[in-house]
Amino acid sequence: LQLAGKIRHIGVTNFDAAHLKEILDAGVPIIANQVQYSVLDHRPEKDMNPLAREAGFHYLCYGVIAGGFLSDRYLNTSSPSEPLENRSLTKYRLIIEEYGGYDLFQSLLAKLHEIAEKHKVGIAEVAARYILQKPQVGGIIIGARNRNHLEKLLKIESFTLDQADIS
């Protein structure tokens, strides 16, 4: 379809580096790979970054605020009980377990809160900014359930994390 002029660009979703390399080696130019990427989940960094740089594609990242878990709402709270509000929270609760559990997650939130206070934003904005500053990230996808979220999320572009924040 691209050769016929029907589509301009090709992007993919959740392709790992090995399968992306196969597609690229077959001559299909990819401009984006939509991947899950957050302070909790660094899988794209493992083997995809060199391929992305070489081939010139970028990431469109989802899960950057882990369905809302990476927000002020969950700071200093006990682990939510099952069943969770929606499938998204169920998925990201599993990511928290893979990260190292809810206690370690609370330590992460405390550190993100410290950085957020410094920049006068919220935890979600820091988590989103962190991913936006990563190499090969072309954009982030954040679902906002209501207008109140939009006002806060607009602050993502109002600050930059310095090396101390990133460390």
PDB file of C-alpha atoms in Angstrom, residues 56-122:
ATOM      1  CA  GLY A  56      15.563   6.121  12.506  1.00  0.00           C
ATOM      2  CA  PHE A  57      12.257   5.144  14.090  1.00  0.00           C
ATOM      3  CA  HIS A  58      10.838   6.550  17.303  1.00  0.00           C
ATOM      4  CA  TYR A  59       8.712   5.253  20.155  1.00  0.00           C
ATOM      5  CA  LEU A  60       5.138   6.280  20.804  1.00  0.00           C
ATOM      6  CA  CYS A  61       4.902   5.383  24.474  1.00  0.00           C
ATOM      7  CA  TYR A  62       1.914   4.250  26.474  1.00  0.00           C
ATOM      8  CA  GLY A  63       1.800   3.277  30.121  1.00  0.00           C
ATOM      9  CA  VAL A  64       3.992   6.243  31.082  1.00  0.00           C
ATOM     10  CA  ILE A  65       1.843   6.928  34.161  1.00  0.00           C
ATOM     11  CA  ALA A  66       0.850   3.263  34.616  1.00  0.00           C
ATOM     12  CA  GLY A  67      -2.875   3.804  34.351  1.00  0.00           C
ATOM     13  CA  GLY A  68      -2.651   6.503  37.028  1.00  0.00           C
ATOM     14  CA  PHE A  69      -0.577   4.544  39.544  1.00  0.00           C
ATOM     15  CA  LEU A  70       2.302   6.957  38.868  1.00  0.00           C
ATOM     16  CA  SER A  71       0.448   9.886  40.411  1.00  0.00           C
ATOM     17  CA  ASP A  72      -0.012  11.710  43.683  1.00  0.00           C
ATOM     18  CA  ARG A  73      -3.184   9.694  44.269  1.00  0.00           C
ATOM     19  CA  TYR A  74      -1.213   6.552  45.198  1.00  0.00           C
ATOM     20  CA  LEU A  75       1.555   8.189  47.255  1.00  0.00           C
ATOM     21  CA  ASN A  76       1.613   6.842  50.838  1.00  0.00           C
ATOM     22  CA  THR A  77      -1.293   4.477  50.276  1.00  0.00           C
ATOM     23  CA  SER A  78      -1.570   0.802  50.998  1.00  0.00           C
ATOM     24  CA  SER A  79      -1.796  -1.602  48.110  1.00  0.00           C
ATOM     25  CA  PRO A  80      -5.257  -1.404  46.525  1.00  0.00           C
ATOM     26  CA  SER A  81      -7.400  -4.460  47.042  1.00  0.00           C
ATOM     27  CA  GLU A  82      -8.783  -6.655  44.299  1.00  0.00           C
ATOM     28  CA  PRO A  83     -10.787  -6.317  42.199  1.00  0.00           C
ATOM     29  CA  LEU A  84      -9.295  -3.121  40.882  1.00  0.00           C
ATOM     30  CA  GLU A  85     -11.396  -0.425  39.228  1.00  0.00           C
ATOM     31  CA  ASN A  86     -10.575  -1.448  35.638  1.00  0.00           C
ATOM     32  CA  ARG A  87      -8.440  -3.709  33.466  1.00  0.00           C
ATOM     33  CA  SER A  88      -5.808  -1.015  33.032  1.00  0.00           C
ATOM     34  CA  LEU A  89      -5.147  -0.852  36.776  1.00  0.00           C
ATOM     35  CA  THR A  90      -5.036  -4.637  36.934  1.00  0.00           C
ATOM     36  CA  LYS A  91      -2.381  -4.681  34.193  1.00  0.00           C
ATOM     37  CA  TYR A  92      -0.244  -1.970  35.782  1.00  0.00           C
ATOM     38  CA  ARG A  93      -0.554  -3.525  39.230  1.00  0.00           C
ATOM     39  CA  LEU A  94       1.193  -6.556  37.707  1.00  0.00           C
ATOM     40  CA  ILE A  95       3.904  -4.237  36.332  1.00  0.00           C
ATOM     41  CA  ILE A  96       4.399  -2.893  39.868  1.00  0.00           C
ATOM     42  CA  GLU A  97       4.915  -6.468  41.085  1.00  0.00           C
ATOM     43  CA  GLU A  98       7.457  -7.085  38.311  1.00  0.00           C
ATOM     44  CA  TYR A  99       9.183  -3.833  39.301  1.00  0.00           C
ATOM     45  CA  GLY A 100       9.728  -5.199  42.805  1.00  0.00           C
ATOM     46  CA  GLY A 101       6.459  -4.901  44.698  1.00  0.00           C
ATOM     47  CA  TYR A 102       4.310  -2.240  46.269  1.00  0.00           C
ATOM     48  CA  ASP A 103       6.817  -1.207  48.975  1.00  0.00           C
ATOM     49  CA  LEU A 104       9.522  -0.491  46.389  1.00  0.00           C
ATOM     50  CA  PHE A 105       6.877   1.268  44.281  1.00  0.00           C
ATOM     51  CA  GLN A 106       6.084   3.533  47.260  1.00  0.00           C
ATOM     52  CA  SER A 107       9.794   4.399  47.507  1.00  0.00           C
ATOM     53  CA  LEU A 108       9.737   5.335  43.827  1.00  0.00           C
ATOM     54  CA  LEU A 109       6.644   7.501  44.323  1.00  0.00           C
ATOM     55  CA  ALA A 110       8.340   9.270  47.244  1.00  0.00           C
ATOM     56  CA  LYS A 111      11.350  10.089  45.064  1.00  0.00           C
ATOM     57  CA  LEU A 112       9.125  11.226  42.185  1.00  0.00           C
ATOM     58  CA  HIS A 113       7.185  13.403  44.651  1.00  0.00           C
ATOM     59  CA  GLU A 114      10.426  15.025  45.803  1.00  0.00           C
ATOM     60  CA  ILE A 115      11.312  15.848  42.192  1.00  0.00           C
ATOM     61  CA  ALA A 116       7.751  17.027  41.502  1.00  0.00           C
ATOM     62  CA  GLU A 117       7.900  19.445  44.446  1.00  0.00           C
ATOM     63  CA  LYS A 118      11.130  20.897  43.052  1.00  0.00           C
ATOM     64  CA  HIS A 119       9.451  21.605  39.691  1.00  0.00           C
ATOM     65  CA  LYS A 120       6.040  22.543  41.171  1.00  0.00           C
ATOM     66  CA  VAL A 121       4.209  19.794  39.280  1.00  0.00           C
ATOM     67  CA  GLY A 122       2.735  16.404  40.164  1.00  0.00           C
TER      68      GLY A 122
END
